[in-house]
């Protein structure tokens, strides 16, 4: 499975945008880029995913580099509730069995200052 | 719609005891899985199932058994608990079509003395 690299931690001020980077230099053409987050004492929560094009939803935006070797999760206005560990995960969409497995790294811990 | 429900939320066991962690989902998802999360680390896959009657091992299956007799339920069994199995356990489910996200339960916090 292709691996991802994320900073251990980042800090942001409340109501400011946050850009969370993820490097995945060995990504294959069939790997989807998924982002999950885990709030304290809760299970992981899906945030967004994409393959090649940038994606937007109500929670965040995902910007994918043209060569797909990196991506950035963008929270447009951070709130205190966004303080969590954010995981960038690659999922192979070409294989039925392996596409079901999520391989979690250690993620980025986002601290939001009031 | 309850989503993924895990019981119990907390449990303390003695070494050598057995226990079953329950997981149920009401979304008719074919795929279900169990993860464990140790302090300060990401989740690791224990076992997964792609449908009733079908299970397979993940990264860290030793010491755990699973079965899938119905679509809704996917229990995780510890036959002889060991202190190394102290962890937070998460169950997840998803549909199998496309690249859909997984839905996670709130976890079971298990301590083994």
PDB file of C-alpha atoms in Angstrom:
ATOM      1  CA  UNK A   1       0.000   0.000   0.000  1.00  0.00           C
ATOM      2  CA  UNK A   2       1.231   3.471  -0.844  1.00  0.00           C
ATOM      3  CA  UNK A   3       2.139   5.484   2.253  1.00  0.00           C
ATOM      4  CA  UNK A   4       1.342   9.023   3.301  1.00  0.00           C
ATOM      5  CA  UNK A   5       3.388  11.546   5.257  1.00  0.00           C
ATOM      6  CA  UNK A   6       1.798  14.208   7.431  1.00  0.00           C
ATOM      7  CA  UNK A   7       3.162  16.690   9.976  1.00  0.00           C
ATOM      8  CA  UNK A   8       2.696  15.528  13.548  1.00  0.00           C
ATOM      9  CA  UNK A   9       0.888  18.669  14.640  1.00  0.00           C
ATOM     10  CA  UNK A  10      -0.336  22.066  13.463  1.00  0.00           C
ATOM     11  CA  UNK A  11      -1.874  25.059  15.159  1.00  0.00           C
ATOM     12  CA  UNK A  12      -4.452  27.528  13.958  1.00  0.00           C
ATOM     13  CA  UNK A  13      -6.468  30.438  15.249  1.00  0.00           C
ATOM     14  CA  UNK A  14     -10.214  30.195  15.432  1.00  0.00           C
ATOM     15  CA  UNK A  15     -12.064  31.481  12.345  1.00  0.00           C
ATOM     16  CA  UNK A  16      -8.916  31.399  10.201  1.00  0.00           C
ATOM     17  CA  UNK A  17      -8.340  28.962   7.310  1.00  0.00           C
ATOM     18  CA  UNK A  18      -6.267  25.851   7.909  1.00  0.00           C
ATOM     19  CA  UNK A  19      -4.263  23.970   5.295  1.00  0.00           C
ATOM     20  CA  UNK A  20      -3.316  20.445   6.287  1.00  0.00           C
ATOM     21  CA  UNK A  21      -0.716  18.913   3.951  1.00  0.00           C
ATOM     22  CA  UNK A  22      -0.210  15.292   2.982  1.00  0.00           C
ATOM     23  CA  UNK A  23       2.563  13.814   0.862  1.00  0.00           C
ATOM     24  CA  UNK A  24       2.007  10.596  -1.043  1.00  0.00           C
ATOM     25  CA  UNK A  25       4.840  10.379  -3.547  1.00  0.00           C
ATOM     26  CA  UNK A  26       4.264   6.672  -4.349  1.00  0.00           C
ATOM     27  CA  UNK A  27       0.558   7.041  -5.098  1.00  0.00           C
ATOM     28  CA  UNK A  28      -0.747   4.879  -7.929  1.00  0.00           C
ATOM     29  CA  UNK A  29      -3.230   5.895 -10.577  1.00  0.00           C
ATOM     30  CA  UNK A  30      -6.077   4.017  -8.900  1.00  0.00           C
ATOM     31  CA  UNK A  31      -5.500   5.306  -5.357  1.00  0.00           C
ATOM     32  CA  UNK A  32      -8.212   7.517  -3.917  1.00  0.00           C
ATOM     33  CA  UNK A  33      -7.141  10.112  -1.333  1.00  0.00           C
ATOM     34  CA  UNK A  34      -9.332   9.990   1.747  1.00  0.00           C
ATOM     35  CA  UNK A  35      -9.360  12.236   4.799  1.00  0.00           C
ATOM     36  CA  UNK A  36     -10.811  11.266   8.134  1.00  0.00           C
ATOM     37  CA  UNK A  37     -10.659  13.082  11.436  1.00  0.00           C
ATOM     38  CA  UNK A  38     -10.936  11.879  14.991  1.00  0.00           C
ATOM     39  CA  UNK A  39     -12.295  14.138  17.676  1.00  0.00           C
ATOM     40  CA  UNK A  40     -11.240  13.402  21.275  1.00  0.00           C
ATOM     41  CA  UNK A  41     -12.816  10.217  22.651  1.00  0.00           C
ATOM     42  CA  UNK A  42     -14.709   9.519  19.428  1.00  0.00           C
ATOM     43  CA  UNK A  43     -14.391   7.229  16.461  1.00  0.00           C
ATOM     44  CA  UNK A  44     -12.946   8.522  13.185  1.00  0.00           C
ATOM     45  CA  UNK A  45     -15.269  10.616  11.038  1.00  0.00           C
ATOM     46  CA  UNK A  46     -15.173  10.849   7.254  1.00  0.00           C
ATOM     47  CA  UNK A  47     -14.262  14.295   5.943  1.00  0.00           C
ATOM     48  CA  UNK A  48     -13.708  14.147   2.192  1.00  0.00           C
ATOM     49  CA  UNK A  49     -12.135  12.113  -0.598  1.00  0.00           C
ATOM     50  CA  UNK A  50     -10.997  12.564  -4.181  1.00  0.00           C
ATOM     51  CA  UNK A  51      -9.115  10.967  -7.040  1.00  0.00           C
ATOM     52  CA  UNK A  52      -7.748  13.644  -9.370  1.00  0.00           C
ATOM     53  CA  UNK A  53      -9.865  16.779  -9.239  1.00  0.00           C
ATOM     54  CA  UNK A  54     -10.280  19.172  -6.336  1.00  0.00           C
ATOM     55  CA  UNK A  55     -13.335  18.421  -4.217  1.00  0.00           C
ATOM     56  CA  UNK A  56     -15.558  20.513  -1.983  1.00  0.00           C
ATOM     57  CA  UNK A  57     -18.182  19.554   0.564  1.00  0.00           C
ATOM     58  CA  UNK A  58     -19.841  21.178   3.531  1.00  0.00           C
ATOM     59  CA  UNK A  59     -16.977  20.262   5.848  1.00  0.00           C
ATOM     60  CA  UNK A  60     -13.863  21.029   3.822  1.00  0.00           C
ATOM     61  CA  UNK A  61     -12.093  21.257   0.483  1.00  0.00           C
ATOM     62  CA  UNK A  62      -9.504  18.892  -0.912  1.00  0.00           C
ATOM     63  CA  UNK A  63      -6.840  20.265  -3.211  1.00  0.00           C
ATOM     64  CA  UNK A  64      -4.915  17.619  -5.149  1.00  0.00           C
ATOM     65  CA  UNK A  65      -1.613  18.440  -6.841  1.00  0.00           C
ATOM     66  CA  UNK A  66      -1.462  17.972 -10.575  1.00  0.00           C
ATOM     67  CA  UNK A  67       1.039  15.095 -10.242  1.00  0.00           C
ATOM     68  CA  UNK A  68      -1.084  13.695  -7.364  1.00  0.00           C
ATOM     69  CA  UNK A  69       1.982  13.285  -5.166  1.00  0.00           C
ATOM     70  CA  UNK A  70       0.570  15.591  -2.544  1.00  0.00           C
ATOM     71  CA  UNK A  71      -2.753  16.946  -1.378  1.00  0.00           C
ATOM     72  CA  UNK A  72      -4.060  19.545   1.051  1.00  0.00           C
ATOM     73  CA  UNK A  73      -7.144  19.463   3.225  1.00  0.00           C
ATOM     74  CA  UNK A  74      -8.536  22.950   3.625  1.00  0.00           C
ATOM     75  CA  UNK A  75     -10.786  23.995   6.487  1.00  0.00           C
ATOM     76  CA  UNK A  76     -12.051  27.404   5.439  1.00  0.00           C
ATOM     77  CA  UNK A  77     -12.812  28.756   8.920  1.00  0.00           C
ATOM     78  CA  UNK A  78     -11.500  26.728  11.795  1.00  0.00           C
ATOM     79  CA  UNK A  79     -13.669  26.366  14.857  1.00  0.00           C
ATOM     80  CA  UNK A  80     -12.823  24.933  18.256  1.00  0.00           C
ATOM     81  CA  UNK A  81     -14.797  21.847  17.255  1.00  0.00           C
ATOM     82  CA  UNK A  82     -12.299  21.226  14.436  1.00  0.00           C
ATOM     83  CA  UNK A  83      -9.563  20.386  16.939  1.00  0.00           C
ATOM     84  CA  UNK A  84      -8.865  16.756  16.120  1.00  0.00           C
ATOM     85  CA  UNK A  85      -6.386  14.343  14.591  1.00  0.00           C
ATOM     86  CA  UNK A  86      -6.642  14.384  10.807  1.00  0.00           C
ATOM     87  CA  UNK A  87      -5.702  11.297   8.831  1.00  0.00           C
ATOM     88  CA  UNK A  88      -4.770  11.260   5.158  1.00  0.00           C
ATOM     89  CA  UNK A  89      -5.288   7.755   3.755  1.00  0.00           C
ATOM     90  CA  UNK A  90      -4.868   6.210   0.326  1.00  0.00           C
ATOM     91  CA  UNK A  91      -7.297   3.569  -0.852  1.00  0.00           C
ATOM     92  CA  UNK A  92      -6.729   1.451  -3.941  1.00  0.00           C
ATOM     93  CA  UNK A  93      -9.944   1.542  -5.928  1.00  0.00           C
ATOM     94  CA  UNK A  94      -8.856  -1.134  -8.399  1.00  0.00           C
ATOM     95  CA  UNK A  95      -8.867  -4.148  -6.089  1.00  0.00           C
ATOM     96  CA  UNK A  96     -12.083  -5.309  -4.480  1.00  0.00           C
ATOM     97  CA  UNK A  97     -10.592  -6.651  -1.242  1.00  0.00           C
ATOM     98  CA  UNK A  98      -7.815  -4.163  -0.623  1.00  0.00           C
ATOM     99  CA  UNK A  99     -10.026  -1.212  -1.336  1.00  0.00           C
ATOM    100  CA  UNK A 100     -11.933  -1.980   1.844  1.00  0.00           C
ATOM    101  CA  UNK A 101      -8.960  -1.596   4.129  1.00  0.00           C
ATOM    102  CA  UNK A 102      -8.086   1.762   5.630  1.00  0.00           C
ATOM    103  CA  UNK A 103      -4.437   1.994   6.691  1.00  0.00           C
ATOM    104  CA  UNK A 104      -4.173   4.712   9.327  1.00  0.00           C
ATOM    105  CA  UNK A 105      -0.905   6.505   9.982  1.00  0.00           C
ATOM    106  CA  UNK A 106      -0.389   8.718  13.019  1.00  0.00           C
ATOM    107  CA  UNK A 107      -2.095  11.732  11.422  1.00  0.00           C
ATOM    108  CA  UNK A 108      -1.818  15.459  12.151  1.00  0.00           C
ATOM    109  CA  UNK A 109      -3.055  16.782  15.465  1.00  0.00           C
ATOM    110  CA  UNK A 110      -4.731  20.148  14.844  1.00  0.00           C
ATOM    111  CA  UNK A 111      -4.875  22.570  17.742  1.00  0.00           C
ATOM    112  CA  UNK A 112      -7.263  25.517  17.395  1.00  0.00           C
ATOM    113  CA  UNK A 113      -6.610  28.587  19.532  1.00  0.00           C
ATOM    114  CA  UNK A 114      -9.615  30.699  20.589  1.00  0.00           C
TER     115      UNK A 114
ATOM    116  CA  UNK B   1     -30.918   5.887  12.137  1.00  0.00           C
ATOM    117  CA  UNK B   2     -28.434   4.745  14.808  1.00  0.00           C
ATOM    118  CA  UNK B   3     -25.480   4.087  12.471  1.00  0.00           C
ATOM    119  CA  UNK B   4     -22.805   1.882  14.054  1.00  0.00           C
ATOM    120  CA  UNK B   5     -23.458   0.907  17.664  1.00  0.00           C
ATOM    121  CA  UNK B   6     -20.797  -0.603  19.901  1.00  0.00           C
ATOM    122  CA  UNK B   7     -21.336  -2.153  23.308  1.00  0.00           C
ATOM    123  CA  UNK B   8     -20.103  -1.954  25.945  1.00  0.00           C
ATOM    124  CA  UNK B   9     -18.465   1.483  26.012  1.00  0.00           C
ATOM    125  CA  UNK B  10     -16.076   0.523  28.802  1.00  0.00           C
ATOM    126  CA  UNK B  11     -14.885  -2.815  30.179  1.00  0.00           C
ATOM    127  CA  UNK B  12     -12.248  -4.024  32.619  1.00  0.00           C
ATOM    128  CA  UNK B  13     -11.111  -7.642  32.411  1.00  0.00           C
ATOM    129  CA  UNK B  14      -8.645  -9.818  34.223  1.00  0.00           C
ATOM    130  CA  UNK B  15      -5.935 -11.645  32.320  1.00  0.00           C
ATOM    131  CA  UNK B  16      -7.272 -14.896  30.911  1.00  0.00           C
ATOM    132  CA  UNK B  17     -10.938 -13.882  30.885  1.00  0.00           C
ATOM    133  CA  UNK B  18     -12.952 -14.056  27.701  1.00  0.00           C
ATOM    134  CA  UNK B  19     -15.228 -11.412  26.316  1.00  0.00           C
ATOM    135  CA  UNK B  20     -17.224 -10.455  23.237  1.00  0.00           C
ATOM    136  CA  UNK B  21     -17.346  -6.881  21.964  1.00  0.00           C
ATOM    137  CA  UNK B  22     -20.573  -6.206  20.129  1.00  0.00           C
ATOM    138  CA  UNK B  23     -21.001  -4.195  16.941  1.00  0.00           C
ATOM    139  CA  UNK B  24     -24.258  -3.599  15.103  1.00  0.00           C
ATOM    140  CA  UNK B  25     -25.146  -1.404  12.139  1.00  0.00           C
ATOM    141  CA  UNK B  26     -28.559  -0.567  10.731  1.00  0.00           C
ATOM    142  CA  UNK B  27     -27.460   0.768   7.325  1.00  0.00           C
ATOM    143  CA  UNK B  28     -27.469  -2.602   5.511  1.00  0.00           C
ATOM    144  CA  UNK B  29     -23.723  -2.286   4.871  1.00  0.00           C
ATOM    145  CA  UNK B  30     -22.013  -5.367   3.500  1.00  0.00           C
ATOM    146  CA  UNK B  31     -18.568  -4.477   4.782  1.00  0.00           C
ATOM    147  CA  UNK B  32     -17.727  -4.369   8.487  1.00  0.00           C
ATOM    148  CA  UNK B  33     -14.408  -4.225  10.276  1.00  0.00           C
ATOM    149  CA  UNK B  34     -12.710  -4.013  13.655  1.00  0.00           C
ATOM    150  CA  UNK B  35      -9.778  -1.766  14.526  1.00  0.00           C
ATOM    151  CA  UNK B  36      -7.780  -1.221  17.663  1.00  0.00           C
ATOM    152  CA  UNK B  37      -6.163   2.053  18.662  1.00  0.00           C
ATOM    153  CA  UNK B  38      -3.367   2.196  21.178  1.00  0.00           C
ATOM    154  CA  UNK B  39      -2.503   5.488  22.929  1.00  0.00           C
ATOM    155  CA  UNK B  40      -1.052   8.102  20.586  1.00  0.00           C
ATOM    156  CA  UNK B  41      -1.279   5.853  17.546  1.00  0.00           C
ATOM    157  CA  UNK B  42      -3.453   5.429  14.513  1.00  0.00           C
ATOM    158  CA  UNK B  43      -5.975   2.639  14.069  1.00  0.00           C
ATOM    159  CA  UNK B  44      -4.871  -0.857  13.115  1.00  0.00           C
ATOM    160  CA  UNK B  45      -7.135  -3.327  11.356  1.00  0.00           C
ATOM    161  CA  UNK B  46      -7.876  -6.550  13.257  1.00  0.00           C
ATOM    162  CA  UNK B  47     -10.470  -8.397  11.154  1.00  0.00           C
ATOM    163  CA  UNK B  48     -12.967  -7.516   8.473  1.00  0.00           C
ATOM    164  CA  UNK B  49     -15.949  -9.009   6.696  1.00  0.00           C
ATOM    165  CA  UNK B  50     -17.326  -8.334   3.211  1.00  0.00           C
ATOM    166  CA  UNK B  51     -20.666 -10.011   3.905  1.00  0.00           C
ATOM    167  CA  UNK B  52     -22.496 -12.542   6.048  1.00  0.00           C
ATOM    168  CA  UNK B  53     -20.481 -15.733   6.364  1.00  0.00           C
ATOM    169  CA  UNK B  54     -17.258 -14.148   5.063  1.00  0.00           C
ATOM    170  CA  UNK B  55     -14.427 -12.900   7.280  1.00  0.00           C
ATOM    171  CA  UNK B  56     -10.728 -12.259   6.838  1.00  0.00           C
ATOM    172  CA  UNK B  57      -7.713 -11.147   8.834  1.00  0.00           C
ATOM    173  CA  UNK B  58      -6.299  -7.651   8.980  1.00  0.00           C
ATOM    174  CA  UNK B  59      -2.930  -6.410  10.251  1.00  0.00           C
ATOM    175  CA  UNK B  60      -3.168  -7.594  13.870  1.00  0.00           C
ATOM    176  CA  UNK B  61      -5.541 -10.617  14.079  1.00  0.00           C
ATOM    177  CA  UNK B  62      -3.777 -12.687  16.729  1.00  0.00           C
ATOM    178  CA  UNK B  63      -5.796 -13.184  19.902  1.00  0.00           C
ATOM    179  CA  UNK B  64      -9.097 -12.229  18.294  1.00  0.00           C
ATOM    180  CA  UNK B  65     -11.879 -14.187  16.623  1.00  0.00           C
ATOM    181  CA  UNK B  66     -14.804 -12.929  14.558  1.00  0.00           C
ATOM    182  CA  UNK B  67     -17.867 -14.327  12.865  1.00  0.00           C
ATOM    183  CA  UNK B  68     -20.554 -12.762  10.675  1.00  0.00           C
ATOM    184  CA  UNK B  69     -23.838 -14.627  10.811  1.00  0.00           C
ATOM    185  CA  UNK B  70     -25.991 -11.622   9.854  1.00  0.00           C
ATOM    186  CA  UNK B  71     -25.472  -8.453   7.841  1.00  0.00           C
ATOM    187  CA  UNK B  72     -26.170  -6.312  10.901  1.00  0.00           C
ATOM    188  CA  UNK B  73     -23.827  -7.811  13.503  1.00  0.00           C
ATOM    189  CA  UNK B  74     -20.081  -8.362  13.658  1.00  0.00           C
ATOM    190  CA  UNK B  75     -18.914  -9.404  17.144  1.00  0.00           C
ATOM    191  CA  UNK B  76     -15.251  -9.502  18.167  1.00  0.00           C
ATOM    192  CA  UNK B  77     -14.189 -12.200  20.626  1.00  0.00           C
ATOM    193  CA  UNK B  78     -11.231 -12.234  22.944  1.00  0.00           C
ATOM    194  CA  UNK B  79     -10.837 -15.859  24.024  1.00  0.00           C
ATOM    195  CA  UNK B  80      -8.132 -15.307  26.669  1.00  0.00           C
ATOM    196  CA  UNK B  81      -7.499 -11.644  27.366  1.00  0.00           C
ATOM    197  CA  UNK B  82      -3.924 -10.402  27.747  1.00  0.00           C
ATOM    198  CA  UNK B  83      -2.662  -7.017  29.022  1.00  0.00           C
ATOM    199  CA  UNK B  84      -1.323  -6.290  25.501  1.00  0.00           C
ATOM    200  CA  UNK B  85      -4.921  -6.187  24.313  1.00  0.00           C
ATOM    201  CA  UNK B  86      -5.660  -3.129  26.445  1.00  0.00           C
ATOM    202  CA  UNK B  87      -6.807  -0.644  23.834  1.00  0.00           C
ATOM    203  CA  UNK B  88      -9.742   1.225  22.345  1.00  0.00           C
ATOM    204  CA  UNK B  89     -11.639  -0.871  19.831  1.00  0.00           C
ATOM    205  CA  UNK B  90     -13.569   0.629  16.936  1.00  0.00           C
ATOM    206  CA  UNK B  91     -16.032  -1.037  14.634  1.00  0.00           C
ATOM    207  CA  UNK B  92     -16.741   0.373  11.181  1.00  0.00           C
ATOM    208  CA  UNK B  93     -19.019  -0.365   8.244  1.00  0.00           C
ATOM    209  CA  UNK B  94     -19.515   0.774   4.663  1.00  0.00           C
ATOM    210  CA  UNK B  95     -21.310  -0.182   1.497  1.00  0.00           C
ATOM    211  CA  UNK B  96     -19.213  -2.004  -1.059  1.00  0.00           C
ATOM    212  CA  UNK B  97     -20.010   0.006  -4.156  1.00  0.00           C
ATOM    213  CA  UNK B  98     -17.592   2.670  -5.301  1.00  0.00           C
ATOM    214  CA  UNK B  99     -15.269   4.493  -2.951  1.00  0.00           C
ATOM    215  CA  UNK B 100     -17.714   5.204  -0.180  1.00  0.00           C
ATOM    216  CA  UNK B 101     -16.577   6.275   3.287  1.00  0.00           C
ATOM    217  CA  UNK B 102     -16.547   4.099   6.356  1.00  0.00           C
ATOM    218  CA  UNK B 103     -18.815   4.849   9.304  1.00  0.00           C
ATOM    219  CA  UNK B 104     -17.284   4.285  12.720  1.00  0.00           C
ATOM    220  CA  UNK B 105     -18.771   3.551  16.109  1.00  0.00           C
ATOM    221  CA  UNK B 106     -17.755   5.476  19.212  1.00  0.00           C
ATOM    222  CA  UNK B 107     -15.495   2.707  20.463  1.00  0.00           C
ATOM    223  CA  UNK B 108     -15.117   0.303  23.357  1.00  0.00           C
ATOM    224  CA  UNK B 109     -12.426   1.152  25.893  1.00  0.00           C
ATOM    225  CA  UNK B 110     -11.001  -2.125  27.171  1.00  0.00           C
ATOM    226  CA  UNK B 111      -8.548  -2.489  30.053  1.00  0.00           C
ATOM    227  CA  UNK B 112      -7.004  -5.828  30.925  1.00  0.00           C
ATOM    228  CA  UNK B 113      -5.341  -6.165  34.303  1.00  0.00           C
TER     229      UNK B 113
END
